[in-house]
Tab-separated table of N, CA and C in Angstrom:
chain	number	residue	atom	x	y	z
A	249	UNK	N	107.620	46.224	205.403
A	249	UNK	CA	106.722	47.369	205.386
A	249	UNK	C	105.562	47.123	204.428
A	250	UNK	N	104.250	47.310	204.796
A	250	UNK	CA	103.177	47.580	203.841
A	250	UNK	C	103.412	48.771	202.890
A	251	UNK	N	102.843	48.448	201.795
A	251	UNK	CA	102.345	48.844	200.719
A	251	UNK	C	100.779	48.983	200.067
A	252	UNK	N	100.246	50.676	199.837
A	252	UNK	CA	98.923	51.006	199.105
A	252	UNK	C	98.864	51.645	198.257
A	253	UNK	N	98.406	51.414	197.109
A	253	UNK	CA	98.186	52.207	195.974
A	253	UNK	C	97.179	53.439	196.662
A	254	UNK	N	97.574	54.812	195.787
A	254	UNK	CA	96.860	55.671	195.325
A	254	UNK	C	96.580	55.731	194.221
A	255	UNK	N	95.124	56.454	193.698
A	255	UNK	CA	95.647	57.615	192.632
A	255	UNK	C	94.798	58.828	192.487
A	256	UNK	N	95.151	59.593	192.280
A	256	UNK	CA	94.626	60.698	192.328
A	256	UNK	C	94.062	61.329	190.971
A	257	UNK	N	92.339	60.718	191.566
A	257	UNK	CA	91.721	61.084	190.083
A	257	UNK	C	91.601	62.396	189.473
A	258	UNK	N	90.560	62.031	187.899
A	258	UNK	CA	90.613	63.546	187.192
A	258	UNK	C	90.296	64.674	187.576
A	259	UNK	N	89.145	64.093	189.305
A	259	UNK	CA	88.701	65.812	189.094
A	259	UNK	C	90.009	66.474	190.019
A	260	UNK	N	90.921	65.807	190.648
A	260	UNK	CA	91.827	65.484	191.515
A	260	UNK	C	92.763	66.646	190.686
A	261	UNK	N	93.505	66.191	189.694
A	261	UNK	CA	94.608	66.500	188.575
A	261	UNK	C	94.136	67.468	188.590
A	262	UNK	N	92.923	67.682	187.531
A	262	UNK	CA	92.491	69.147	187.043
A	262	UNK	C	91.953	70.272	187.924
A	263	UNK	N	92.371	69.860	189.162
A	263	UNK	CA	91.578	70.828	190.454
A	263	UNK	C	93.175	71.237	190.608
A	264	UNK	N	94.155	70.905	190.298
A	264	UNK	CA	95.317	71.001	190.782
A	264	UNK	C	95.662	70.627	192.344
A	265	UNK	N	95.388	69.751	192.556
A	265	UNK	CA	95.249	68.741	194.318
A	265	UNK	C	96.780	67.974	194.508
A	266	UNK	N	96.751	67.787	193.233
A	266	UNK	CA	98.006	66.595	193.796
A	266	UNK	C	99.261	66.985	194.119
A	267	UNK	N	99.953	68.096	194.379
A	267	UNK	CA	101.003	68.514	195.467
A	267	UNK	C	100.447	68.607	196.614
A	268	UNK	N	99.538	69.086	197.003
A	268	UNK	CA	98.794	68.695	198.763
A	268	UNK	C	98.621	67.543	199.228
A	269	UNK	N	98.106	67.028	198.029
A	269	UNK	CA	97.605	65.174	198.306
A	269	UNK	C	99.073	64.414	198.806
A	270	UNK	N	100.023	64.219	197.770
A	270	UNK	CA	101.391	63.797	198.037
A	270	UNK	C	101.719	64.266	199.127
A	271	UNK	N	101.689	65.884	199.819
A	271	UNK	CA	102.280	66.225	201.280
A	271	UNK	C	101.849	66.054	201.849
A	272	UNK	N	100.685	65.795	202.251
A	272	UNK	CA	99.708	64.981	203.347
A	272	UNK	C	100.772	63.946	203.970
A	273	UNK	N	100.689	62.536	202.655
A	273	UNK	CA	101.681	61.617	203.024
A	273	UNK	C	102.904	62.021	203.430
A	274	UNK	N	103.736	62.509	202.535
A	274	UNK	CA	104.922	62.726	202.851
A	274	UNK	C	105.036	63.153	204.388
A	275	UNK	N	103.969	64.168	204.721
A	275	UNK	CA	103.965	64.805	206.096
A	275	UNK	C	103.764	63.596	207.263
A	276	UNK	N	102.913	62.684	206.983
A	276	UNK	CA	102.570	62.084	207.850
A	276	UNK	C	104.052	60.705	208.534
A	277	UNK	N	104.562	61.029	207.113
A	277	UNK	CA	105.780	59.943	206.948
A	277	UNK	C	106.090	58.782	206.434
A	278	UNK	N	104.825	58.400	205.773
A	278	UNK	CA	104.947	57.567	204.616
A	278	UNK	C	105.959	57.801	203.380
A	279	UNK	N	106.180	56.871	202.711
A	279	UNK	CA	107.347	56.947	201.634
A	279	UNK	C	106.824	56.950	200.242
A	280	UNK	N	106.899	57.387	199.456
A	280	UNK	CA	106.535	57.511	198.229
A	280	UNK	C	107.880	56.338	197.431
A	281	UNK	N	107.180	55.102	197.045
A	281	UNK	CA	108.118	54.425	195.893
A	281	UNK	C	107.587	54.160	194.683
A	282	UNK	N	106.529	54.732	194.085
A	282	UNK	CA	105.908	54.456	192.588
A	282	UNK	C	105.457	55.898	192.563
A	283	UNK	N	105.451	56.621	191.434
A	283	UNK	CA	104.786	57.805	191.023
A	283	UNK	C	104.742	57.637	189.483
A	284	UNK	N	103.590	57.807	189.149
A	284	UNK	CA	103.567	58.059	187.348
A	284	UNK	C	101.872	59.348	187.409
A	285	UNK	N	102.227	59.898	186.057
A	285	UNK	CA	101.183	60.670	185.567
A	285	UNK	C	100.339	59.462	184.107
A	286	UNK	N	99.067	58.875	184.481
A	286	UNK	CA	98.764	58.071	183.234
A	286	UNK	C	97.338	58.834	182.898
A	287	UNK	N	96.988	58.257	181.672
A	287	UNK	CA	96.172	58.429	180.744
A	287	UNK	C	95.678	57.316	180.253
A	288	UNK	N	94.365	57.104	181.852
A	288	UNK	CA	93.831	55.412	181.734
A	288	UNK	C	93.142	54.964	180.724
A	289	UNK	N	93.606	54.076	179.990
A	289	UNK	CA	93.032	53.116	178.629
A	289	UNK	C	91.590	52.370	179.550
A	290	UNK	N	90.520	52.454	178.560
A	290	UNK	CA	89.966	52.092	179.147
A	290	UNK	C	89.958	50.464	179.290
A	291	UNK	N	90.644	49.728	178.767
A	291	UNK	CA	91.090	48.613	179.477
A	291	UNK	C	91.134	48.348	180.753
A	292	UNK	N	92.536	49.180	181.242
A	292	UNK	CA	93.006	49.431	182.961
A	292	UNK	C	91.709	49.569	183.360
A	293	UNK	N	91.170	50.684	183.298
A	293	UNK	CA	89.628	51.254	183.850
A	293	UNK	C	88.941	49.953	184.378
A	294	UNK	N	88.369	49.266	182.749
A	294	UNK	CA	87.684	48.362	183.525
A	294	UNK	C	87.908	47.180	184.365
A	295	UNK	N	89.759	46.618	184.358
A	295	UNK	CA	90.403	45.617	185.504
A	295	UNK	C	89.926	46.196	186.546
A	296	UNK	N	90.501	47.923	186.642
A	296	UNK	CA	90.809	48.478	188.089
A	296	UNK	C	89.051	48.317	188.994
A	297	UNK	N	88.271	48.806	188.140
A	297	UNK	CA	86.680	48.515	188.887
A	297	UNK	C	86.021	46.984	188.156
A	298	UNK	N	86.716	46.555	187.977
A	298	UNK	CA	86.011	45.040	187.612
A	298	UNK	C	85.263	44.197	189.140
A	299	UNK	N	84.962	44.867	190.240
A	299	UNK	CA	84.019	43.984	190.999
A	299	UNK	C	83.063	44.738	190.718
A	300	UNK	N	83.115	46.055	189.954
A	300	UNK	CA	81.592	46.554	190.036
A	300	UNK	C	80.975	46.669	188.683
A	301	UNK	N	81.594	45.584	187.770
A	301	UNK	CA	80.966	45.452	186.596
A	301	UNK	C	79.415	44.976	186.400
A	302	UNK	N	78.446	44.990	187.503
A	302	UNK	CA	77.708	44.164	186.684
A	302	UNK	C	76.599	45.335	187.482
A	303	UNK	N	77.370	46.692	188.315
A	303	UNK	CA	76.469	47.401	189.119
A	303	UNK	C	76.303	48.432	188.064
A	304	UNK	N	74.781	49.393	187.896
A	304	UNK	CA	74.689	50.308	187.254
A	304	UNK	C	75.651	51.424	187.050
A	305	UNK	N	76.268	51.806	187.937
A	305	UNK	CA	77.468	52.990	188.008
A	305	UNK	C	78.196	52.434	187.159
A	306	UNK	N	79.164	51.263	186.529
A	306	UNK	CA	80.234	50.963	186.147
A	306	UNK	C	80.444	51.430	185.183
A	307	UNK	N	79.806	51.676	184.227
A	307	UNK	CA	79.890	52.399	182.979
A	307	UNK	C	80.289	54.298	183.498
A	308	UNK	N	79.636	54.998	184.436
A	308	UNK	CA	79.719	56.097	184.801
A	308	UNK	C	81.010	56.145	185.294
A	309	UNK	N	81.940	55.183	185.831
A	309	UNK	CA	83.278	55.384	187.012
A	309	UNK	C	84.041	55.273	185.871
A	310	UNK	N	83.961	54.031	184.724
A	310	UNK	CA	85.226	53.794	183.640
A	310	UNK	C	85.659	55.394	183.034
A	311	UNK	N	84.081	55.812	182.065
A	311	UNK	CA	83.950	57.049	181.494
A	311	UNK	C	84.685	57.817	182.383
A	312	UNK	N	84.372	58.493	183.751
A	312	UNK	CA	85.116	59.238	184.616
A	312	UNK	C	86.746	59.190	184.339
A	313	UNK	N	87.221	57.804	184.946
A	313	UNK	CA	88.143	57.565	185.306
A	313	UNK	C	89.287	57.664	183.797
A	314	UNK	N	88.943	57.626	182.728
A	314	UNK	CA	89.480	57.708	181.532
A	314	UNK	C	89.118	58.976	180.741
A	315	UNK	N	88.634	60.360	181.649
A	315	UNK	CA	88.374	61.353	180.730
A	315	UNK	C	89.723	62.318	181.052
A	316	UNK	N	90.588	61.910	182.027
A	316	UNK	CA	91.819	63.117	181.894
A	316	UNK	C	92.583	62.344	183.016
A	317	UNK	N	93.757	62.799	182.559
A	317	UNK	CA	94.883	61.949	183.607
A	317	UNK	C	94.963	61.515	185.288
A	318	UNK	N	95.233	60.740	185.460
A	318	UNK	CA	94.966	60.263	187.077
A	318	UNK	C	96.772	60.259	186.903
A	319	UNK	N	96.834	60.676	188.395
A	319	UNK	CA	98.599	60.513	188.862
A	319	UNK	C	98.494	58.979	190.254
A	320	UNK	N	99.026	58.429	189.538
A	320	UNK	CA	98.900	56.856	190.385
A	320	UNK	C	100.322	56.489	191.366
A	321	UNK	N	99.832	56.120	192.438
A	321	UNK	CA	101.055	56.532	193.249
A	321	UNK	C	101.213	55.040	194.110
A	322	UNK	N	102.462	54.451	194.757
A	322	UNK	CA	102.660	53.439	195.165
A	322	UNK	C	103.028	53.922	196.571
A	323	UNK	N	102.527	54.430	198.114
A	323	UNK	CA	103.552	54.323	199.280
A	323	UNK	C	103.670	53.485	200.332
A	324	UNK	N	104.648	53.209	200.926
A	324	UNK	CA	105.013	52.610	201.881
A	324	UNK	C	105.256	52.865	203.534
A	325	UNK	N	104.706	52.309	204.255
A	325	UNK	CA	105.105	52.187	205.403
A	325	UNK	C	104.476	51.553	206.345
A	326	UNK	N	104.524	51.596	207.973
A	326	UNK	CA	103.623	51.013	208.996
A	326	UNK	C	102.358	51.217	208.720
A	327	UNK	N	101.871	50.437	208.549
A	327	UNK	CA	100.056	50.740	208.396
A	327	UNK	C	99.510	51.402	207.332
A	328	UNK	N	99.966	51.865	206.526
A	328	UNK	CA	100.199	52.832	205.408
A	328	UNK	C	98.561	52.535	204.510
A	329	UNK	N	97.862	51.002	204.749
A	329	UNK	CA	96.367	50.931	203.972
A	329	UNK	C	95.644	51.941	205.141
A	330	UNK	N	95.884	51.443	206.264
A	330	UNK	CA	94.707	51.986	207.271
A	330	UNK	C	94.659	53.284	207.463
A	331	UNK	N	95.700	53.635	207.923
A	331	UNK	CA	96.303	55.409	207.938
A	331	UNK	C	95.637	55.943	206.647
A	332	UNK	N	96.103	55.742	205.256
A	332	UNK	CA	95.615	56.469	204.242
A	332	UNK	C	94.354	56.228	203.903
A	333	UNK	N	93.471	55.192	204.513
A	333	UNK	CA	91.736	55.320	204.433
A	333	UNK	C	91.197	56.563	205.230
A	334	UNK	N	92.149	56.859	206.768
A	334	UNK	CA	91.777	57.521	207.268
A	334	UNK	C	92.154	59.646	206.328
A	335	UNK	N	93.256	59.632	206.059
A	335	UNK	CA	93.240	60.773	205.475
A	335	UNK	C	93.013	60.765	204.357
A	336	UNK	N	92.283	60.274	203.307
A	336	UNK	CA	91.529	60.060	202.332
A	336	UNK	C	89.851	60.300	202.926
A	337	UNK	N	89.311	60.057	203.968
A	337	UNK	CA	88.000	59.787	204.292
A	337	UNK	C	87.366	59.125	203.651
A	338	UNK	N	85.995	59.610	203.904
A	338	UNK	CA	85.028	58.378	204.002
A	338	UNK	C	84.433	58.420	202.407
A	339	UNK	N	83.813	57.655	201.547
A	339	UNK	CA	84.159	58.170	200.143
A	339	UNK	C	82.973	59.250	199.630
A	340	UNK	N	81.806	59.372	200.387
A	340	UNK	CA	80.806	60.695	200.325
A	340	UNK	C	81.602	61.735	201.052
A	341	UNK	N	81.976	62.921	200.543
A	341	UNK	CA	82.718	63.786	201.101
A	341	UNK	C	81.964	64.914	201.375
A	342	UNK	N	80.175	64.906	201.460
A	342	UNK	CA	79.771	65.305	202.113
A	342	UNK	C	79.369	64.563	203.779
A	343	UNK	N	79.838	63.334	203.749
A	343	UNK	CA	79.823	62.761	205.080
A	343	UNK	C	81.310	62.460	205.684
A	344	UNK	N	82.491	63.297	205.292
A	344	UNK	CA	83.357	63.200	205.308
A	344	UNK	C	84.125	63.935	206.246
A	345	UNK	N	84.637	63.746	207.350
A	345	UNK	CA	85.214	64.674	208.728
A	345	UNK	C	86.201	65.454	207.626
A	346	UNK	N	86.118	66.949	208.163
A	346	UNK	CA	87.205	67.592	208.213
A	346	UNK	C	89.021	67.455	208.191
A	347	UNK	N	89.568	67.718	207.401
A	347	UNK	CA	90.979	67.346	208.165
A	347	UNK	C	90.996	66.449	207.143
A	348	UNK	N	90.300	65.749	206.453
A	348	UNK	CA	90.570	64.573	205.458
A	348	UNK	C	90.314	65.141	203.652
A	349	UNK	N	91.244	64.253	202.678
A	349	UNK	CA	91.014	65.179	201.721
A	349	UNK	C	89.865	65.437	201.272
A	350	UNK	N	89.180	63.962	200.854
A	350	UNK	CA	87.521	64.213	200.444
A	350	UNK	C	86.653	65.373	201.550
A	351	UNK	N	87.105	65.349	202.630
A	351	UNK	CA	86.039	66.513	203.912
A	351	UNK	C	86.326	67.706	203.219
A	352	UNK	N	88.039	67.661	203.021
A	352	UNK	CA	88.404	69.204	202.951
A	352	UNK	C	88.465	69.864	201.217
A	353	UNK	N	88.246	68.731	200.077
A	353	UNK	CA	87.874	69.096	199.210
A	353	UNK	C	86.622	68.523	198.381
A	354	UNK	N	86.265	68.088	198.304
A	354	UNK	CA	85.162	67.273	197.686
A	354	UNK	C	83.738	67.821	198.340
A	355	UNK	N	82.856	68.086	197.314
A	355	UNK	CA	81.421	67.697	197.419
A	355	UNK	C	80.368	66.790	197.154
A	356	UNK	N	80.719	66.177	196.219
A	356	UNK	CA	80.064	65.237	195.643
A	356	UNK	C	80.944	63.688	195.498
A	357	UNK	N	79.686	62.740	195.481
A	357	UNK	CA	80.741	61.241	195.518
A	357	UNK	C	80.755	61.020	194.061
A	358	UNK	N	80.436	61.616	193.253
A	358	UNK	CA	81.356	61.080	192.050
A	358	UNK	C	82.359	61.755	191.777
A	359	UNK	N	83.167	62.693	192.560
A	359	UNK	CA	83.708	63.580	191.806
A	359	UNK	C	84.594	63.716	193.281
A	360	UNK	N	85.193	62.485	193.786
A	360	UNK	CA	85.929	62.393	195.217
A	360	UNK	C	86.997	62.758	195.594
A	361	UNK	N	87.721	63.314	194.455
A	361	UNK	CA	89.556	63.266	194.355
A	361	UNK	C	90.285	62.284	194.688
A	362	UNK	N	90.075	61.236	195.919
A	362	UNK	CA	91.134	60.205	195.322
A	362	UNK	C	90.629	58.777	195.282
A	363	UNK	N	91.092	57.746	195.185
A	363	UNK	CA	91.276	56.512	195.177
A	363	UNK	C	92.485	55.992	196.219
A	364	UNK	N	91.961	55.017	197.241
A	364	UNK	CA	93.039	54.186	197.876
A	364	UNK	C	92.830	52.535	198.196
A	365	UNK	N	93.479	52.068	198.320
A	365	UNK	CA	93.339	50.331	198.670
A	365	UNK	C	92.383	50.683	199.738
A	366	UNK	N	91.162	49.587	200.198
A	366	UNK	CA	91.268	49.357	201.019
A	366	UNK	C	91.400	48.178	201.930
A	367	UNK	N	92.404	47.046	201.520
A	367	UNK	CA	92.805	46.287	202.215
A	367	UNK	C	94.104	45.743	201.313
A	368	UNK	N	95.051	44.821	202.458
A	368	UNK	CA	96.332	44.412	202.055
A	368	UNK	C	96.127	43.531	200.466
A	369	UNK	N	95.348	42.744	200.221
A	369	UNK	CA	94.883	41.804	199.048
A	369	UNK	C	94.536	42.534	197.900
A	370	UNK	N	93.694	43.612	197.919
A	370	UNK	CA	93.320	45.349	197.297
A	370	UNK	C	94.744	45.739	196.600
A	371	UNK	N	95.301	46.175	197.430
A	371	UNK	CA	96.738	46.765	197.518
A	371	UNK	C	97.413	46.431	196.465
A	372	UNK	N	97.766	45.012	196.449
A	372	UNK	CA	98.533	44.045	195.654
A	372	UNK	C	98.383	43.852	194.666
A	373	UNK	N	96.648	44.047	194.418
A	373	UNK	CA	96.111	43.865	193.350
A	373	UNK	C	96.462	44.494	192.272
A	374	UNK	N	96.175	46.334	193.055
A	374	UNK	CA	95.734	47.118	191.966
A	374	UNK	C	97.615	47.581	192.121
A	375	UNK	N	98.078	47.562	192.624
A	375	UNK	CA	99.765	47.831	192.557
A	375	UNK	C	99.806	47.208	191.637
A	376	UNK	N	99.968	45.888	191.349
A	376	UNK	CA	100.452	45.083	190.244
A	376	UNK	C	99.848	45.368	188.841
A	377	UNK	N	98.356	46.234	188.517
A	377	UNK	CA	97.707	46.423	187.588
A	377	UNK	C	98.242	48.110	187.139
A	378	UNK	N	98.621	48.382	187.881
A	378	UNK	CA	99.206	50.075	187.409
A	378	UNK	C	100.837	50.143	187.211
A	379	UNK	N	101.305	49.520	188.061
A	379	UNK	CA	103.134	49.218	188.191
A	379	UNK	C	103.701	47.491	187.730
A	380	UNK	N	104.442	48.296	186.800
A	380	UNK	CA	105.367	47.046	186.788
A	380	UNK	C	106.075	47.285	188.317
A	381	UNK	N	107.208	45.821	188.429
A	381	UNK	CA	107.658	46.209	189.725
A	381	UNK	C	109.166	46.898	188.937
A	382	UNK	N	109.611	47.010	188.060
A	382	UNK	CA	110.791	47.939	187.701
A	382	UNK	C	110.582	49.194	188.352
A	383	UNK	N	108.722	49.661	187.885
A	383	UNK	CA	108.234	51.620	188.136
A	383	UNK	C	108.560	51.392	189.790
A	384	UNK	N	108.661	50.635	190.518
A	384	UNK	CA	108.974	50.959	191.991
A	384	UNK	C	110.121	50.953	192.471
A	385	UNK	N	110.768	52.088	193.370
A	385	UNK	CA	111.943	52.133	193.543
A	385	UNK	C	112.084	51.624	195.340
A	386	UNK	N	112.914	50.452	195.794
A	386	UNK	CA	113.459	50.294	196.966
A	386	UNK	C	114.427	50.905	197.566
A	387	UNK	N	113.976	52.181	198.346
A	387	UNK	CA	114.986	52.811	199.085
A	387	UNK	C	114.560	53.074	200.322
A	388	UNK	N	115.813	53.574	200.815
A	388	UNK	CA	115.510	54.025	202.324
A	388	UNK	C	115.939	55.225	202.625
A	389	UNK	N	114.939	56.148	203.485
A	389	UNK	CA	115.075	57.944	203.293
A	389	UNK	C	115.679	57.880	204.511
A	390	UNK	N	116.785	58.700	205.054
A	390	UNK	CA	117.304	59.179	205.603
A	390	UNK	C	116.816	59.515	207.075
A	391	UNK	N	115.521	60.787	207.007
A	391	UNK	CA	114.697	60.770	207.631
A	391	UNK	C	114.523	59.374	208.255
A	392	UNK	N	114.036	58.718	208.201
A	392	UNK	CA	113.584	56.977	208.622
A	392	UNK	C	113.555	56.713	209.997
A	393	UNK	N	114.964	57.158	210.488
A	393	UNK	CA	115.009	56.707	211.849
A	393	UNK	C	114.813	57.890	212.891
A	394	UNK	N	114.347	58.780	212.130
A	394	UNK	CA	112.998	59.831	212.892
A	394	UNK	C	111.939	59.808	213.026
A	395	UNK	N	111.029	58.653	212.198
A	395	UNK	CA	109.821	58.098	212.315
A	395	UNK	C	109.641	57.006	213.136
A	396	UNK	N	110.403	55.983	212.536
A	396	UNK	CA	110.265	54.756	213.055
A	396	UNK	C	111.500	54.266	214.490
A	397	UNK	N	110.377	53.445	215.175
A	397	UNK	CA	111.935	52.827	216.342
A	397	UNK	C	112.672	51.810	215.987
């Protein structure tokens, strides 16, 4: 099964989003195996956006991303990068369809509510930069063989 990081930034937390955000997935049938509440050092900050160190914003996303807790999340399943680009949307969430979280909450692109991989190499990356692999738990939900054939 694939694996994509979330996390669900500050304006995310402090909007109180992240029980909807998590049931989205859960609803859709993805698995939740990493969950933490952190308080990004700006260290992490600058690994996690280190391709856009040398672009004017980078200083604006670290500051962001380290002014109040992000809840960083690990899930699993079939397709689980592509699927969650799609209910995440597009990252201007004024150009953002409906039905998706940025459409259905967000106005502005600095201020998007979440973060997701977007590709398998992405994934791995930033999984390994937020989770040890201890914080991830290997199980199998019950449910399971109501989703999958």
């Amino acid at each position: 099964m694939e694996r994509t990081f979330l996390a669900v930034k500050p304006d995310g937390v402090q909007r109180g989003l992240v029980g909807n955000i998590i049931g989205r997935f859960e609803s859709k049938g993805f698995q939740l195996v990493g969950l933490k509440l952190v308080q990004v050092s700006r260290e992490l900050a600058e690994k996690h956006y280190g391709e856009h160190k040398e672009r004017p914003f980078f200083p604006g996303l670290v500051n962001f991303i380290t002014s109040a807790p992000v809840v960083a999340m690990v899930w699993e399943g079939k397709g689980v990068i592509a699927s969650a680009r799609k209910i995440i949307g597009v990252t201007n969430p004024l150009n953002a369809e409906n039905g998706t979280i940025r459409g259905d909450f967000g106005v502005d692109v600095g201020r998007n509510i979440i973060h997701g991989s977007d590709a398998p190499d992405t994934a791995e990356r930033e999984i390994a930069l937020w989770f040890t692999p201890a914080e991830l738990c290997n199980w199998q939900p019950s449910i399971s063989t109501w989703i999958y054939e």
